[in-house]
């Protein structure tokens, strides 16, 4: 079956630091990959996605590249802000499936 | 433009009681999905519903759990005779188009209901 493993948190950073959250996956087919973000008190929001190998998803300064050879989809941001404090979830779905499989989430706190 | 609404946000029940979790999808969305997040784990798919129909309940425990999405009103996830192992965060998502048709259709998530069973 499908599964997602992501870096354990919590992660605490200072403003303008570089952020990386590792995500690796196991899938039976050729999945689409996603990063979701959950800000305090809100629902999960789609941050970015990639649907095929070597695709790079990007949004709000975050990037992640679909690496089929290493089955990874690591999230990066070059300079974080306090407003990036949130829980980040890596997820995947098979192409023909609506079911999302999520990692456990990584809590990121950015200090001023 | 309200997003997906869930209530209550926090629910405390004693063992043996019933829990009812409500989800109002985004306006115009007729596809609803429920996910459960147990402590220290990722969200896991439970059930997919359209109006008045359960499409896929493959992730739902066979006993004590049920879900509905009536023609009018919110979707309800019902847990009968709760046990401590039911303590979790329950997330609802909705989408405009049907999933599983060869293309991804974005699911919009609510803030979740945190169920605590004493």
Tab-separated table of C-alpha atoms in Angstrom:
chain	number	residue	atom	x	y	z
A	1	UNK	CA	0.000	0.000	0.000
A	2	UNK	CA	0.868	3.669	0.003
A	3	UNK	CA	2.672	5.357	2.876
A	4	UNK	CA	4.440	8.619	3.614
A	5	UNK	CA	7.253	9.213	6.069
A	6	UNK	CA	8.222	12.722	6.959
A	7	UNK	CA	10.747	14.325	9.213
A	8	UNK	CA	9.766	14.392	12.839
A	9	UNK	CA	9.342	17.689	14.580
A	10	UNK	CA	9.035	19.984	16.149
A	11	UNK	CA	11.358	22.258	14.220
A	12	UNK	CA	12.244	25.674	15.616
A	13	UNK	CA	13.995	28.249	13.465
A	14	UNK	CA	14.898	31.895	13.515
A	15	UNK	CA	13.499	34.280	10.924
A	16	UNK	CA	15.338	34.208	7.585
A	17	UNK	CA	16.739	30.745	8.252
A	18	UNK	CA	16.626	27.974	5.646
A	19	UNK	CA	13.950	25.332	6.122
A	20	UNK	CA	13.989	21.749	4.875
A	21	UNK	CA	11.408	19.120	5.759
A	22	UNK	CA	12.214	15.653	4.453
A	23	UNK	CA	9.507	13.460	2.967
A	24	UNK	CA	9.845	9.999	1.462
A	25	UNK	CA	7.101	7.764	0.174
A	26	UNK	CA	6.176	4.229	-0.765
A	27	UNK	CA	3.606	3.722	-3.478
A	28	UNK	CA	2.368	0.827	-5.561
A	29	UNK	CA	1.719	2.982	-8.608
A	30	UNK	CA	2.867	6.344	-9.934
A	31	UNK	CA	1.546	8.812	-7.387
A	32	UNK	CA	0.925	12.523	-7.312
A	33	UNK	CA	2.682	14.259	-4.413
A	34	UNK	CA	1.533	17.145	-2.249
A	35	UNK	CA	2.466	19.385	0.610
A	36	UNK	CA	-0.330	20.706	2.801
A	37	UNK	CA	-0.014	23.370	5.496
A	38	UNK	CA	-2.188	23.866	8.541
A	39	UNK	CA	-2.012	27.243	10.259
A	40	UNK	CA	-3.201	27.463	13.869
A	41	UNK	CA	-6.965	27.080	14.125
A	42	UNK	CA	-7.464	26.486	10.408
A	43	UNK	CA	-7.964	23.579	8.042
A	44	UNK	CA	-5.271	21.988	5.926
A	45	UNK	CA	-4.495	23.988	2.787
A	46	UNK	CA	-2.809	22.713	-0.328
A	47	UNK	CA	0.604	24.393	-0.492
A	48	UNK	CA	2.038	22.822	-3.638
A	49	UNK	CA	1.927	19.674	-5.716
A	50	UNK	CA	3.767	17.702	-8.382
A	51	UNK	CA	2.305	15.015	-10.597
A	52	UNK	CA	5.300	13.490	-12.373
A	53	UNK	CA	8.988	12.819	-11.910
A	54	UNK	CA	11.274	15.875	-11.857
A	55	UNK	CA	8.320	18.246	-11.561
A	56	UNK	CA	8.921	21.092	-9.154
A	57	UNK	CA	5.985	22.439	-7.195
A	58	UNK	CA	6.311	25.942	-5.792
A	59	UNK	CA	4.192	28.426	-3.875
A	60	UNK	CA	4.771	31.249	-1.363
A	61	UNK	CA	8.540	30.758	-1.595
A	62	UNK	CA	8.309	27.026	-0.854
A	63	UNK	CA	9.565	24.446	-3.324
A	64	UNK	CA	9.598	20.669	-3.598
A	65	UNK	CA	10.866	18.446	-6.417
A	66	UNK	CA	9.416	15.042	-7.258
A	67	UNK	CA	12.376	12.636	-7.133
A	68	UNK	CA	11.295	9.238	-8.359
A	69	UNK	CA	14.751	7.670	-8.040
A	70	UNK	CA	14.905	8.451	-4.318
A	71	UNK	CA	11.110	8.375	-3.756
A	72	UNK	CA	11.333	11.751	-2.084
A	73	UNK	CA	9.550	15.105	-2.110
A	74	UNK	CA	11.442	17.336	0.319
A	75	UNK	CA	10.035	20.760	1.137
A	76	UNK	CA	12.388	23.767	1.182
A	77	UNK	CA	12.212	27.481	1.772
A	78	UNK	CA	15.207	29.742	1.624
A	79	UNK	CA	14.174	32.380	4.153
A	80	UNK	CA	11.344	31.673	6.568
A	81	UNK	CA	9.127	34.216	8.277
A	82	UNK	CA	7.218	34.114	11.548
A	83	UNK	CA	4.041	33.707	9.484
A	84	UNK	CA	5.350	30.348	8.197
A	85	UNK	CA	4.823	28.836	11.633
A	86	UNK	CA	2.445	25.957	11.006
A	87	UNK	CA	2.130	22.190	10.684
A	88	UNK	CA	3.281	20.826	7.331
A	89	UNK	CA	1.968	17.556	5.910
A	90	UNK	CA	3.395	15.572	3.028
A	91	UNK	CA	0.818	13.516	1.136
A	92	UNK	CA	0.301	11.392	-1.948
A	93	UNK	CA	-2.483	9.946	-4.013
A	94	UNK	CA	-2.545	7.466	-6.844
A	95	UNK	CA	-3.424	9.013	-10.182
A	96	UNK	CA	-6.862	7.431	-10.323
A	97	UNK	CA	-7.640	7.691	-6.624
A	98	UNK	CA	-9.186	10.380	-4.447
A	99	UNK	CA	-7.723	8.909	-1.269
A	100	UNK	CA	-4.893	10.954	0.128
A	101	UNK	CA	-2.240	9.288	2.296
A	102	UNK	CA	-0.549	11.664	4.715
A	103	UNK	CA	2.589	11.782	6.760
A	104	UNK	CA	2.324	12.536	10.475
A	105	UNK	CA	2.993	16.243	10.032
A	106	UNK	CA	5.918	18.423	11.065
A	107	UNK	CA	5.363	21.369	13.377
A	108	UNK	CA	7.479	24.368	12.429
A	109	UNK	CA	7.907	27.364	14.698
A	110	UNK	CA	9.719	30.452	13.438
A	111	UNK	CA	10.958	32.908	16.044
A	112	UNK	CA	11.499	36.594	15.370
B	1	UNK	CA	-16.646	32.661	0.881
B	2	UNK	CA	-16.742	30.289	3.818
B	3	UNK	CA	-14.487	27.286	3.751
B	4	UNK	CA	-15.269	23.827	5.063
B	5	UNK	CA	-16.858	24.102	8.494
B	6	UNK	CA	-16.636	21.480	11.181
B	7	UNK	CA	-18.278	21.412	14.557
B	8	UNK	CA	-17.731	21.008	17.306
B	9	UNK	CA	-14.029	21.810	17.278
B	10	UNK	CA	-13.501	19.893	20.491
B	11	UNK	CA	-15.664	17.081	21.808
B	12	UNK	CA	-15.272	15.167	25.043
B	13	UNK	CA	-17.158	11.939	25.594
B	14	UNK	CA	-17.091	9.195	28.199
B	15	UNK	CA	-16.663	5.597	27.162
B	16	UNK	CA	-19.919	4.165	25.865
B	17	UNK	CA	-21.407	7.476	24.772
B	18	UNK	CA	-22.124	8.522	21.216
B	19	UNK	CA	-20.154	11.134	19.276
B	20	UNK	CA	-21.588	13.116	16.360
B	21	UNK	CA	-19.260	15.154	14.221
B	22	UNK	CA	-20.593	17.577	11.652
B	23	UNK	CA	-19.119	18.848	8.426
B	24	UNK	CA	-20.510	21.534	6.146
B	25	UNK	CA	-18.740	21.463	2.780
B	26	UNK	CA	-17.764	24.509	0.812
B	27	UNK	CA	-20.606	26.130	-1.097
B	28	UNK	CA	-21.347	24.205	-4.264
B	29	UNK	CA	-19.345	21.135	-3.238
B	30	UNK	CA	-21.231	17.859	-3.223
B	31	UNK	CA	-18.338	15.482	-2.482
B	32	UNK	CA	-17.233	14.945	1.111
B	33	UNK	CA	-14.361	12.940	2.558
B	34	UNK	CA	-13.614	12.072	6.180
B	35	UNK	CA	-10.110	11.414	7.512
B	36	UNK	CA	-8.901	10.426	10.955
B	37	UNK	CA	-5.591	11.336	12.539
B	38	UNK	CA	-4.576	9.183	15.468
B	39	UNK	CA	-1.867	10.526	17.808
B	40	UNK	CA	1.593	10.565	16.206
B	41	UNK	CA	0.203	9.350	12.864
B	42	UNK	CA	-0.795	10.861	9.547
B	43	UNK	CA	-4.349	11.430	8.412
B	44	UNK	CA	-6.001	8.244	7.168
B	45	UNK	CA	-8.904	8.105	4.735
B	46	UNK	CA	-12.155	6.833	6.210
B	47	UNK	CA	-15.054	7.447	3.846
B	48	UNK	CA	-16.113	9.282	0.691
B	49	UNK	CA	-19.702	10.444	0.271
B	50	UNK	CA	-21.789	12.262	-2.254
B	51	UNK	CA	-25.218	13.632	-1.516
B	52	UNK	CA	-27.312	10.763	-0.130
B	53	UNK	CA	-24.736	8.159	-1.189
B	54	UNK	CA	-21.746	6.453	0.376
B	55	UNK	CA	-19.268	5.943	-2.436
B	56	UNK	CA	-16.334	4.377	-0.585
B	57	UNK	CA	-16.204	3.421	3.081
B	58	UNK	CA	-13.158	1.184	2.818
B	59	UNK	CA	-11.311	3.089	5.550
B	60	UNK	CA	-14.131	3.068	8.056
B	61	UNK	CA	-14.064	0.639	10.990
B	62	UNK	CA	-16.736	-2.001	10.435
B	63	UNK	CA	-18.462	-1.506	13.752
B	64	UNK	CA	-19.740	1.549	15.639
B	65	UNK	CA	-18.855	4.038	12.888
B	66	UNK	CA	-21.275	5.390	10.324
B	67	UNK	CA	-21.439	8.385	8.019
B	68	UNK	CA	-24.124	10.146	6.066
B	69	UNK	CA	-24.469	13.128	3.783
B	70	UNK	CA	-28.171	13.942	3.445
B	71	UNK	CA	-29.781	15.925	0.681
B	72	UNK	CA	-30.077	18.865	3.061
B	73	UNK	CA	-27.729	19.713	5.874
B	74	UNK	CA	-24.204	18.767	6.867
B	75	UNK	CA	-22.422	15.478	6.605
B	76	UNK	CA	-22.401	13.570	9.892
B	77	UNK	CA	-19.817	11.124	11.182
B	78	UNK	CA	-21.330	9.119	14.001
B	79	UNK	CA	-19.415	6.985	16.462
B	80	UNK	CA	-21.477	4.822	18.766
B	81	UNK	CA	-20.281	3.487	22.116
B	82	UNK	CA	-16.982	5.334	21.948
B	83	UNK	CA	-13.808	3.795	23.353
B	84	UNK	CA	-10.535	5.428	24.323
B	85	UNK	CA	-8.955	4.326	21.045
B	86	UNK	CA	-11.395	6.574	19.169
B	87	UNK	CA	-9.631	9.646	20.580
B	88	UNK	CA	-8.265	11.408	17.527
B	89	UNK	CA	-8.622	14.408	15.257
B	90	UNK	CA	-11.287	13.920	12.592
B	91	UNK	CA	-10.947	16.000	9.446
B	92	UNK	CA	-13.513	16.576	6.770
B	93	UNK	CA	-12.731	17.680	3.227
B	94	UNK	CA	-14.904	18.599	0.272
B	95	UNK	CA	-14.396	18.888	-3.449
B	96	UNK	CA	-16.264	20.362	-6.373
B	97	UNK	CA	-15.744	17.504	-8.793
B	98	UNK	CA	-15.666	13.771	-8.274
B	99	UNK	CA	-12.320	12.215	-7.577
B	100	UNK	CA	-10.834	9.086	-9.048
B	101	UNK	CA	-11.406	10.017	-12.679
B	102	UNK	CA	-7.817	10.122	-13.813
B	103	UNK	CA	-7.160	13.630	-12.581
B	104	UNK	CA	-6.696	15.059	-9.154
B	105	UNK	CA	-9.431	17.198	-7.808
B	106	UNK	CA	-8.421	19.399	-4.944
B	107	UNK	CA	-9.894	18.577	-1.589
B	108	UNK	CA	-10.472	21.527	0.739
B	109	UNK	CA	-10.154	20.681	4.412
B	110	UNK	CA	-11.905	21.847	7.528
B	111	UNK	CA	-10.079	22.623	10.805
B	112	UNK	CA	-10.939	19.247	12.301
B	113	UNK	CA	-12.778	18.011	15.379
B	114	UNK	CA	-10.644	16.769	18.254
B	115	UNK	CA	-12.440	13.948	20.023
B	116	UNK	CA	-11.302	12.970	23.493
B	117	UNK	CA	-12.760	9.874	25.115
B	118	UNK	CA	-12.391	9.723	28.878
